[in-house]
Short mmCIF file of C-alpha atoms in Angstrom, two decimals:
data_model
loop_
_atom_site.label_atom_id
_atom_site.label_comp_id
_atom_site.label_asym_id
_atom_site.label_seq_id
_atom_site.Cartn_x
_atom_site.Cartn_y
_atom_site.Cartn_z
CA UNK C 1 -12.65 -20.39 20.24
CA UNK C 2 -14.58 -17.20 20.33
CA UNK C 3 -12.32 -14.41 18.55
CA UNK C 4 -14.40 -11.35 19.95
CA UNK C 5 -13.78 -9.28 22.80
CA UNK C 6 -14.08 -11.05 26.13
CA UNK C 7 -15.46 -9.35 29.13
CA UNK C 8 -12.96 -8.41 31.72
CA UNK C 9 -15.43 -8.49 34.83
CA UNK C 10 -15.76 -12.17 34.29
CA UNK C 11 -12.18 -12.78 33.74
CA UNK C 12 -10.00 -12.00 37.07
CA UNK C 13 -6.92 -13.21 35.71
CA UNK C 14 -5.89 -10.82 33.19
CA UNK C 15 -2.24 -10.22 32.47
CA UNK C 16 -2.45 -6.63 32.05
CA UNK C 17 -4.71 -3.87 33.48
CA UNK C 18 -4.72 -0.61 31.75
CA UNK C 19 -2.39 1.05 33.78
CA UNK C 20 0.39 -1.85 33.07
CA UNK C 21 -0.19 -1.21 29.37
CA UNK C 22 -0.05 2.37 30.01
CA UNK C 23 3.23 1.98 31.87
CA UNK C 24 4.58 -0.01 28.94
CA UNK C 25 3.55 2.30 26.05
CA UNK C 26 4.14 5.88 27.56
CA UNK C 27 7.94 5.28 27.85
CA UNK C 28 7.82 3.81 24.37
CA UNK C 29 5.98 7.16 23.17
CA UNK C 30 8.62 9.24 24.60
CA UNK C 31 11.40 7.12 23.26
CA UNK C 32 10.00 7.35 19.73
CA UNK C 33 9.62 11.08 20.19
CA UNK C 34 12.98 11.12 21.19
CA UNK C 35 14.30 9.11 18.28
CA UNK C 36 12.46 11.62 15.71
CA UNK C 37 13.64 14.67 17.40
CA UNK C 38 17.08 13.47 16.92
CA UNK C 39 16.52 12.99 12.97
CA UNK C 40 14.94 16.28 13.02
CA UNK C 41 17.87 17.86 14.95
CA UNK C 42 20.16 16.04 12.53
CA UNK C 43 17.98 17.62 9.40
CA UNK C 44 18.51 20.98 10.78
CA UNK C 45 22.22 20.93 11.60
CA UNK C 46 23.10 19.36 8.48
CA UNK C 47 20.84 21.74 6.27
CA UNK C 48 23.39 24.59 7.50
CA UNK C 49 25.84 23.12 5.46
CA UNK C 50 24.20 23.00 1.87
CA UNK C 51 21.53 20.78 0.15
CA UNK C 52 24.58 18.37 -0.86
CA UNK C 53 25.05 17.53 2.53
CA UNK C 54 21.34 17.27 3.41
CA UNK C 55 21.23 14.98 0.04
CA UNK C 56 24.41 12.81 1.10
CA UNK C 57 23.36 12.26 4.53
CA UNK C 58 19.79 11.49 3.51
CA UNK C 59 20.89 8.82 1.33
CA UNK C 60 23.23 7.22 3.54
CA UNK C 61 20.51 7.22 6.26
CA UNK C 62 18.26 4.79 4.13
CA UNK C 63 20.94 2.29 3.84
CA UNK C 64 21.68 2.80 7.84
CA UNK C 65 17.85 2.31 8.14
CA UNK C 66 18.28 -0.88 6.04
CA UNK C 67 20.91 -2.53 8.50
CA UNK C 68 19.14 -1.25 11.71
CA UNK C 69 15.97 -3.05 10.48
CA UNK C 70 18.31 -6.50 9.85
CA UNK C 71 19.25 -5.99 13.71
CA UNK C 72 15.85 -4.94 15.09
CA UNK C 73 14.37 -7.93 13.23
CA UNK C 74 16.89 -10.17 14.61
CA UNK C 75 16.05 -8.48 18.55
CA UNK C 76 12.23 -9.18 17.61
CA UNK C 77 12.87 -12.68 17.38
CA UNK C 78 14.44 -12.69 20.68
CA UNK C 79 12.07 -10.44 22.24
CA UNK C 80 9.14 -12.83 21.30
CA UNK C 81 10.79 -16.07 22.59
CA UNK C 82 11.97 -14.29 25.73
CA UNK C 83 8.43 -13.00 26.09
CA UNK C 84 6.58 -16.35 26.03
CA UNK C 85 9.11 -17.83 28.23
CA UNK C 86 8.35 -14.80 30.77
CA UNK C 87 4.44 -15.44 30.29
CA UNK C 88 5.33 -19.19 31.03
CA UNK C 89 7.52 -18.08 34.09
CA UNK C 90 10.27 -19.83 32.89
CA UNK C 91 13.25 -17.66 34.13
CA UNK C 92 15.82 -20.10 32.93
CA UNK C 93 14.97 -20.30 29.37
CA UNK C 94 14.25 -16.69 29.14
CA UNK C 95 17.82 -15.82 30.49
CA UNK C 96 19.33 -17.94 28.50
CA UNK C 97 17.35 -16.50 25.43
CA UNK C 98 18.38 -13.26 26.12
CA UNK C 99 22.22 -14.52 26.37
CA UNK C 100 21.99 -16.31 22.85
CA UNK C 101 20.42 -13.25 21.03
CA UNK C 102 23.20 -10.92 22.34
CA UNK C 103 25.90 -13.42 20.91
CA UNK C 104 23.84 -13.70 17.48
CA UNK C 105 23.54 -9.86 17.05
CA UNK C 106 27.07 -9.16 17.82
CA UNK C 107 28.61 -11.69 15.56
CA UNK C 108 26.17 -10.35 12.71
CA UNK C 109 27.07 -6.96 13.33
CA UNK C 110 30.62 -7.42 13.12
CA UNK C 111 30.43 -9.17 9.81
CA UNK C 112 28.38 -6.31 8.40
CA UNK C 113 30.68 -3.81 9.50
CA UNK C 114 33.89 -5.67 8.16
CA UNK C 115 32.16 -6.07 5.05
CA UNK C 116 31.05 -2.53 4.70
CA UNK C 117 34.80 -1.45 4.81
CA UNK C 118 35.18 -3.08 1.70
CA UNK C 119 32.25 -2.58 -0.21
CA UNK C 120 30.77 1.12 0.89
CA UNK C 121 32.06 3.02 -2.41
CA UNK C 122 30.80 0.55 -5.00
CA UNK C 123 27.63 0.09 -3.15
CA UNK C 124 26.71 3.85 -3.08
CA UNK C 125 27.69 3.94 -6.70
CA UNK C 126 25.52 1.16 -7.70
CA UNK C 127 22.62 2.66 -5.78
CA UNK C 128 22.99 6.12 -6.32
CA UNK C 129 25.21 6.62 -9.54
CA UNK C 130 22.95 9.19 -11.08
CA UNK C 131 23.57 11.68 -7.91
CA UNK C 132 25.72 14.83 -8.60
CA UNK C 133 29.29 14.53 -7.60
CA UNK C 134 29.09 16.64 -4.35
CA UNK C 135 26.39 14.66 -2.90
CA UNK C 136 28.29 11.23 -3.75
CA UNK C 137 31.43 12.56 -1.95
CA UNK C 138 29.37 13.75 1.31
CA UNK C 139 27.61 10.11 1.08
CA UNK C 140 30.82 8.25 1.17
CA UNK C 141 32.62 10.38 4.03
CA UNK C 142 29.32 9.94 5.87
CA UNK C 143 29.06 6.21 5.07
CA UNK C 144 32.46 5.47 5.95
CA UNK C 145 31.94 6.49 9.68
CA UNK C 146 28.67 5.27 10.02
CA UNK C 147 29.82 1.84 9.94
CA UNK C 148 31.95 2.00 13.14
CA UNK C 149 28.36 2.59 14.95
CA UNK C 150 26.95 -0.74 13.45
CA UNK C 151 27.97 -3.03 16.40
CA UNK C 152 26.48 -0.44 18.84
CA UNK C 153 23.47 -0.24 17.12
CA UNK C 154 23.15 -3.86 16.98
CA UNK C 155 23.74 -4.21 20.65
CA UNK C 156 21.49 -1.64 21.52
CA UNK C 157 18.49 -2.80 19.73
CA UNK C 158 18.93 -6.43 21.02
CA UNK C 159 19.29 -5.32 24.74
CA UNK C 160 16.36 -2.83 24.60
CA UNK C 161 14.17 -5.33 23.15
CA UNK C 162 15.08 -7.68 25.95
CA UNK C 163 13.84 -5.15 28.64
CA UNK C 164 10.72 -4.29 26.60
CA UNK C 165 10.22 -8.03 26.70
CA UNK C 166 10.01 -7.98 30.69
CA UNK C 167 7.79 -5.30 30.30
CA UNK C 168 10.40 -2.33 31.30
CA UNK C 169 10.24 -0.27 28.57
CA UNK C 170 11.21 2.60 31.04
CA UNK C 171 15.16 1.73 30.39
CA UNK C 172 15.37 1.92 26.68
CA UNK C 173 13.48 5.51 27.35
CA UNK C 174 16.38 6.60 29.77
CA UNK C 175 19.04 5.12 27.35
CA UNK C 176 17.32 7.52 24.09
CA UNK C 177 17.24 10.56 26.17
CA UNK C 178 20.99 9.95 26.90
CA UNK C 179 21.79 9.10 23.51
CA UNK C 180 19.79 12.42 22.01
CA UNK C 181 21.87 14.80 24.52
CA UNK C 182 25.25 13.18 23.27
CA UNK C 183 24.37 12.99 19.69
CA UNK C 184 22.86 16.68 19.22
CA UNK C 185 25.53 18.18 21.83
CA UNK C 186 28.07 16.47 19.67
CA UNK C 187 26.52 17.48 16.49
CA UNK C 188 26.13 21.13 17.53
CA UNK C 189 29.85 21.12 18.79
CA UNK C 190 31.46 19.78 15.85
CA UNK C 191 29.26 21.38 12.92
CA UNK C 192 29.15 24.67 14.63
CA UNK C 193 32.34 25.13 16.83
CA UNK C 194 34.83 23.20 14.78
CA UNK C 195 33.03 23.56 11.51
CA UNK C 196 32.94 20.04 10.42
CA UNK C 197 31.22 18.86 7.58
CA UNK C 198 29.13 15.64 7.17
CA UNK C 199 31.78 14.09 9.50
CA UNK C 200 30.31 16.00 12.27
CA UNK C 201 26.92 14.13 12.30
CA UNK C 202 28.54 10.84 11.87
CA UNK C 203 31.01 10.85 14.76
CA UNK C 204 28.42 11.56 17.64
CA UNK C 205 26.47 8.79 16.35
CA UNK C 206 28.85 6.36 16.57
CA UNK C 207 30.09 7.43 20.06
CA UNK C 208 26.60 7.68 21.43
CA UNK C 209 25.33 4.22 20.18
CA UNK C 210 28.57 2.43 21.26
CA UNK C 211 28.07 4.10 24.66
CA UNK C 212 24.32 3.33 25.01
CA UNK C 213 25.06 -0.34 24.16
CA UNK C 214 27.78 -0.84 26.92
CA UNK C 215 25.55 0.81 29.57
CA UNK C 216 22.59 -1.49 28.29
CA UNK C 217 24.50 -4.69 28.52
CA UNK C 218 25.88 -3.69 31.87
CA UNK C 219 22.33 -3.07 33.13
CA UNK C 220 21.23 -6.56 31.89
CA UNK C 221 23.83 -8.07 33.50
CA UNK C 222 22.96 -6.89 36.92
CA UNK C 223 19.36 -6.84 36.22
CA UNK C 224 17.23 -7.92 39.04
CA UNK C 225 13.95 -7.92 37.58
CA UNK C 226 10.97 -5.18 37.10
CA UNK C 227 8.06 -6.60 38.24
CA UNK C 228 7.85 -4.62 41.63
CA UNK C 229 4.41 -6.15 43.00
CA UNK C 230 6.26 -9.47 43.46
CA UNK C 231 7.98 -9.93 46.71
CA UNK C 232 11.04 -11.58 44.91
CA UNK C 233 11.84 -9.93 41.93
CA UNK C 234 11.95 -11.96 38.76
CA UNK C 235 15.45 -12.34 37.14
CA UNK C 236 13.85 -12.81 33.57
CA UNK C 237 16.50 -11.44 31.45
CA UNK C 238 19.53 -11.18 33.37
CA UNK C 239 22.77 -12.14 31.24
CA UNK C 240 25.08 -12.85 34.20
CA UNK C 241 27.20 -15.53 33.03
CA UNK C 242 27.49 -14.27 29.25
CA UNK C 243 31.35 -14.94 28.99
CA UNK C 244 30.96 -18.42 29.28
CA UNK C 245 27.66 -19.09 27.13
CA UNK C 246 28.23 -21.24 24.24
CA UNK C 247 25.81 -20.94 21.05
CA UNK C 248 22.91 -23.35 21.80
CA UNK C 249 21.22 -24.32 18.26
CA UNK C 250 17.77 -25.11 19.45
CA UNK C 251 17.19 -21.90 21.17
CA UNK C 252 19.32 -20.03 18.47
CA UNK C 253 16.65 -21.72 16.09
CA UNK C 254 13.80 -20.72 17.87
CA UNK C 255 15.21 -17.05 17.76
CA UNK C 256 15.89 -17.13 14.14
CA UNK C 257 12.63 -18.97 13.39
CA UNK C 258 11.13 -15.37 14.01
CA UNK C 259 14.21 -13.07 13.28
CA UNK C 260 15.01 -14.53 9.70
CA UNK C 261 11.57 -14.00 8.21
CA UNK C 262 11.48 -10.42 10.05
CA UNK C 263 14.80 -9.61 8.87
CA UNK C 264 13.94 -10.83 5.23
CA UNK C 265 10.71 -8.60 5.48
CA UNK C 266 12.64 -5.67 6.98
CA UNK C 267 15.51 -5.59 5.10
CA UNK C 268 13.60 -6.21 1.88
CA UNK C 269 11.41 -3.29 2.70
CA UNK C 270 14.16 -0.97 3.47
CA UNK C 271 16.19 -2.22 0.37
CA UNK C 272 13.09 -1.50 -1.88
CA UNK C 273 12.87 2.13 0.06
CA UNK C 274 16.65 2.27 -1.39
CA UNK C 275 16.04 1.45 -4.82
CA UNK C 276 12.72 3.76 -5.11
CA UNK C 277 14.86 6.43 -3.63
CA UNK C 278 17.06 6.10 -6.62
CA UNK C 279 13.72 7.39 -8.53
CA UNK C 280 13.79 10.44 -6.51
CA UNK C 281 17.33 11.13 -7.49
CA UNK C 282 16.29 11.47 -11.03
CA UNK C 283 14.10 14.72 -10.32
CA UNK C 284 17.52 16.27 -8.95
CA UNK C 285 18.71 17.44 -5.39
CA UNK C 286 15.65 19.69 -4.33
CA UNK C 287 13.60 16.31 -4.68
CA UNK C 288 16.26 14.53 -2.70
CA UNK C 289 16.35 17.11 -0.14
CA UNK C 290 12.39 17.34 0.00
CA UNK C 291 12.15 13.66 0.52
CA UNK C 292 14.47 13.74 3.19
CA UNK C 293 12.71 16.63 5.11
CA UNK C 294 9.23 14.44 4.51
CA UNK C 295 10.82 11.42 5.74
CA UNK C 296 11.82 13.03 8.98
CA UNK C 297 8.46 14.89 9.51
CA UNK C 298 6.58 11.53 8.53
CA UNK C 299 8.42 9.67 11.53
CA UNK C 300 6.55 11.97 14.03
CA UNK C 301 3.33 11.29 12.40
CA UNK C 302 3.54 7.61 13.50
CA UNK C 303 4.90 7.75 16.91
CA UNK C 304 1.62 6.45 18.80
CA UNK C 305 1.32 3.69 16.16
CA UNK C 306 5.14 2.48 16.36
CA UNK C 307 4.52 2.54 20.44
CA UNK C 308 1.80 0.40 20.17
CA UNK C 309 3.37 -2.04 17.48
CA UNK C 310 5.97 -2.51 19.72
CA UNK C 311 3.93 -3.01 22.95
CA UNK C 312 2.01 -5.61 21.10
CA UNK C 313 5.17 -7.86 21.16
CA UNK C 314 5.47 -7.99 24.71
CA UNK C 315 1.77 -8.10 25.48
CA UNK C 316 0.87 -10.82 22.85
CA UNK C 317 3.96 -12.73 23.67
CA UNK C 318 3.50 -13.01 27.18
CA UNK C 319 -0.25 -13.96 26.60
CA UNK C 320 0.40 -16.87 24.39
CA UNK C 321 3.45 -17.90 26.58
CA UNK C 322 0.75 -18.09 29.40
CA UNK C 323 -1.48 -20.13 26.97
CA UNK C 324 -4.61 -17.17 27.12
CA UNK C 325 -5.26 -17.13 23.67
CA UNK C 326 -8.21 -15.52 24.14
CA UNK C 327 -6.52 -12.75 26.13
CA UNK C 328 -4.12 -12.43 22.85
CA UNK C 329 -6.87 -11.75 20.55
CA UNK C 330 -8.53 -9.24 23.16
CA UNK C 331 -5.40 -7.14 23.39
CA UNK C 332 -4.71 -7.05 19.81
CA UNK C 333 -8.04 -5.34 19.36
CA UNK C 334 -7.45 -3.39 22.29
CA UNK C 335 -4.19 -1.71 21.31
CA UNK C 336 -5.05 -1.61 17.69
CA UNK C 337 -8.25 1.10 19.10
CA UNK C 338 -5.90 2.74 21.27
CA UNK C 339 -3.29 3.01 18.33
CA UNK C 340 -5.89 4.53 15.87
CA UNK C 341 -7.00 6.99 18.46
CA UNK C 342 -3.31 8.19 19.16
CA UNK C 343 -2.75 8.14 15.57
CA UNK C 344 -5.41 10.78 15.10
CA UNK C 345 -4.85 12.83 17.99
CA UNK C 346 -1.19 13.69 17.21
CA UNK C 347 -1.50 13.92 13.33
CA UNK C 348 -4.58 16.61 13.40
CA UNK C 349 -2.79 19.37 15.36
CA UNK C 350 0.85 18.19 13.64
CA UNK C 351 -0.73 18.78 10.09
CA UNK C 352 -1.94 22.11 10.62
CA UNK C 353 1.70 23.35 11.86
CA UNK C 354 3.80 21.22 9.64
CA UNK C 355 4.16 24.06 7.01
CA UNK C 356 5.57 26.23 9.60
CA UNK C 357 8.09 23.49 11.00
CA UNK C 358 9.38 22.77 7.53
CA UNK C 359 10.05 26.80 7.21
CA UNK C 360 12.75 26.39 9.52
CA UNK C 361 15.09 23.89 7.50
CA UNK C 362 16.14 26.69 5.27
CA UNK C 363 15.28 25.21 1.96
CA UNK C 364 14.21 26.63 -0.96
CA UNK C 365 10.42 27.63 -1.21
CA UNK C 366 9.44 24.87 -3.90
CA UNK C 367 11.44 22.42 -1.92
CA UNK C 368 9.63 23.29 1.21
CA UNK C 369 6.34 23.07 -0.28
CA UNK C 370 6.97 19.68 -1.81
CA UNK C 371 8.16 18.49 1.89
CA UNK C 372 4.78 19.96 2.69
CA UNK C 373 2.76 17.75 0.29
CA UNK C 374 4.70 14.49 1.38
CA UNK C 375 3.91 15.24 4.89
CA UNK C 376 0.29 15.87 4.29
CA UNK C 377 -0.20 12.91 1.89
CA UNK C 378 1.62 10.56 4.56
CA UNK C 379 -0.33 11.80 7.53
CA UNK C 380 -3.95 11.98 5.85
CA UNK C 381 -3.56 8.72 4.59
CA UNK C 382 -1.73 7.26 7.82
CA UNK C 383 -4.34 8.07 10.14
CA UNK C 384 -6.68 5.80 7.99
CA UNK C 385 -4.05 2.88 6.99
CA UNK C 386 -0.90 2.93 8.65
CA UNK C 387 -1.75 1.11 12.03
CA UNK C 388 -3.33 -2.10 10.24
CA UNK C 389 -0.69 -1.90 7.78
CA UNK C 390 2.53 -1.76 10.47
CA UNK C 391 0.90 -2.65 13.98
CA UNK C 392 -1.32 -5.58 13.07
CA UNK C 393 1.37 -7.81 11.89
CA UNK C 394 3.13 -7.28 15.23
CA UNK C 395 0.28 -9.61 16.62
CA UNK C 396 1.16 -12.39 14.03
CA UNK C 397 4.95 -11.81 14.69
CA UNK C 398 4.34 -12.07 18.69
CA UNK C 399 2.76 -15.63 18.04
CA UNK C 400 5.23 -16.93 16.02
CA UNK C 401 3.36 -16.26 12.76
CA UNK C 402 6.44 -14.65 11.21
CA UNK C 403 6.45 -16.20 7.93
CA UNK C 404 2.99 -14.92 6.76
CA UNK C 405 3.69 -11.09 7.11
CA UNK C 406 7.10 -11.70 5.71
CA UNK C 407 5.53 -13.11 2.58
CA UNK C 408 2.82 -10.43 2.31
CA UNK C 409 5.25 -7.31 3.00
CA UNK C 410 7.71 -8.69 0.59
CA UNK C 411 5.35 -9.23 -2.18
CA UNK C 412 3.83 -6.15 -1.77
CA UNK C 413 6.47 -4.25 -1.77
CA UNK C 414 8.16 -5.35 -4.75
CA UNK C 415 4.87 -5.64 -6.53
CA UNK C 416 3.25 -2.66 -5.42
CA UNK C 417 5.12 0.17 -3.85
CA UNK C 418 8.15 -0.59 -6.47
CA UNK C 419 6.53 -1.30 -9.49
CA UNK C 420 3.99 1.95 -8.66
CA UNK C 421 7.04 3.88 -7.70
CA UNK C 422 8.38 3.33 -11.55
CA UNK C 423 5.08 3.96 -13.06
CA UNK C 424 4.30 7.36 -11.33
CA UNK C 425 8.06 8.45 -12.01
CA UNK C 426 7.94 7.47 -15.67
CA UNK C 427 4.49 8.67 -15.91
CA UNK C 428 5.49 12.26 -13.80
CA UNK C 429 2.62 11.26 -11.59
CA UNK C 430 0.36 10.44 -14.04
CA UNK C 431 0.73 13.71 -15.72
CA UNK C 432 -0.13 15.60 -12.76
CA UNK C 433 3.13 17.45 -12.35
CA UNK C 434 2.84 18.64 -15.90
CA UNK C 435 -0.73 19.63 -15.67
CA UNK C 436 -0.41 21.92 -12.99
CA UNK C 437 3.37 22.75 -13.90
CA UNK C 438 5.00 21.50 -10.67
CA UNK C 439 8.65 22.06 -10.52
CA UNK C 440 10.65 18.76 -10.48
CA UNK C 441 11.15 18.51 -6.48
CA UNK C 442 7.63 17.26 -6.52
CA UNK C 443 8.60 14.25 -8.50
CA UNK C 444 9.81 13.01 -4.77
CA UNK C 445 5.97 12.10 -4.34
CA UNK C 446 6.11 9.29 -6.70
CA UNK C 447 7.26 6.89 -4.30
CA UNK C 448 4.81 8.32 -1.60
CA UNK C 449 1.72 7.86 -3.63
CA UNK C 450 3.23 4.22 -4.52
CA UNK C 451 3.59 3.54 -1.00
CA UNK C 452 -0.11 4.23 0.04
CA UNK C 453 -1.08 1.39 -2.68
CA UNK C 454 1.35 -1.00 -0.95
CA UNK C 455 -0.62 -0.04 2.83
CA UNK C 456 -3.96 -0.88 1.05
CA UNK C 457 -2.79 -4.33 -0.08
CA UNK C 458 -1.06 -5.50 2.88
CA UNK C 459 -4.24 -4.49 5.05
CA UNK C 460 -6.42 -6.68 2.97
CA UNK C 461 -3.96 -9.72 3.71
CA UNK C 462 -3.44 -9.00 7.34
CA UNK C 463 -6.99 -8.50 8.12
CA UNK C 464 -7.66 -11.77 6.17
CA UNK C 465 -5.18 -13.63 8.21
CA UNK C 466 -6.45 -12.28 11.70
CA UNK C 467 -10.00 -13.41 10.88
CA UNK C 468 -8.57 -17.07 9.98
CA UNK C 469 -7.60 -17.39 13.52
CA UNK C 470 -4.48 -19.33 12.00
CA UNK C 471 -2.15 -17.27 13.45
CA UNK C 472 -3.15 -17.87 17.01
CA UNK C 473 -2.27 -21.78 17.05
CA UNK C 474 1.44 -21.19 15.87
CA UNK C 475 4.06 -22.60 18.63
CA UNK C 476 7.31 -20.85 19.48
CA UNK C 477 7.93 -22.70 22.65
#
């Protein structure tokens, strides 16, 4: 089998035209922008409550990101299986996959939420025991309310992934717009009008995510298909009849075969980030705030790459479900090129204006400068390495080759990123902080330098796997 780009002129049966790809991608880009703008708005509003509130919310948000990663991973497993059945044009199996996925994520989310009510205080003490009392108090109050949002977040991620698997990324974009309006409006009302503390950020999150999940479930229930060019619309992802659905071990097994490795990878990755974040807390509240601001703006930098990575799950999954391996290889390369072009097009102007953006956060000058150093480091290195590190493995997952990126990512995370974070923290960035007489808030950079080392290792292994051709022969359905 040839692994080079195929000639479109000689292959009239392409599954996706450039126009169709763009119809999937642009709503994903808008959705990513909406998600990041929500994070930025949260940081701006919380910053008015002081650095202790910023630190407390940012620490808990790292745990929330970890939990969200678990449900995103399960959703990815269902989306890959569903997209392959869609590619095969098996509407019965794709609909049943949709129902089974929602059953699984709902059960897991309820378990995690109930467990969280019992362990959230000792968990925060275990992870961030060295933080100042004011930051710990803000963390505990924020985390408790955040737990109520877990079922909504889980169902929202699963339902949105199913729509994307069918090529309909507009639905999740519209819902993201709804979430932003409700969340930002709620934050402003509770913080500025009613003078709530961190609870003013937590309650709108719970309300908006829960309502968004309910809306998506209703839309899935009455879904009539998205392929407008067909005379009879395809009902690939309708969940009608879910109330009578019983667990199907074989189908759930297919979902978990991809979802569990992805879940272990994502949760290990996010848990590793929480561990290294504990190193940031050793440099004080200023470093925590700088890291939080850097995290928020660095999310803007990866918007094109994130959108193209999500698109890969749909496109590559449908290609392989249709038995078109040559097209799966072609679209993998094509989408990677698009990702790199988009990444550079966004980041060059963004980096030039990033210090000005950070200046609006109301943080101290040293904290802003440290956050700017983080944003510059992530953006410049990201234009070179981020897409190969995070978009490329989605092609492997879409083919059912989920174990390989799991092993590589987990090993690299714990050996390279965590290991080098400890080294950079203990040596104060290999002596650079002392040599340039940098304040302690610059210590946050230790985890970002280690992150880049992690990217390089991941890329080497993913490129080797792609070149070997083993990933394309995996079987999902």
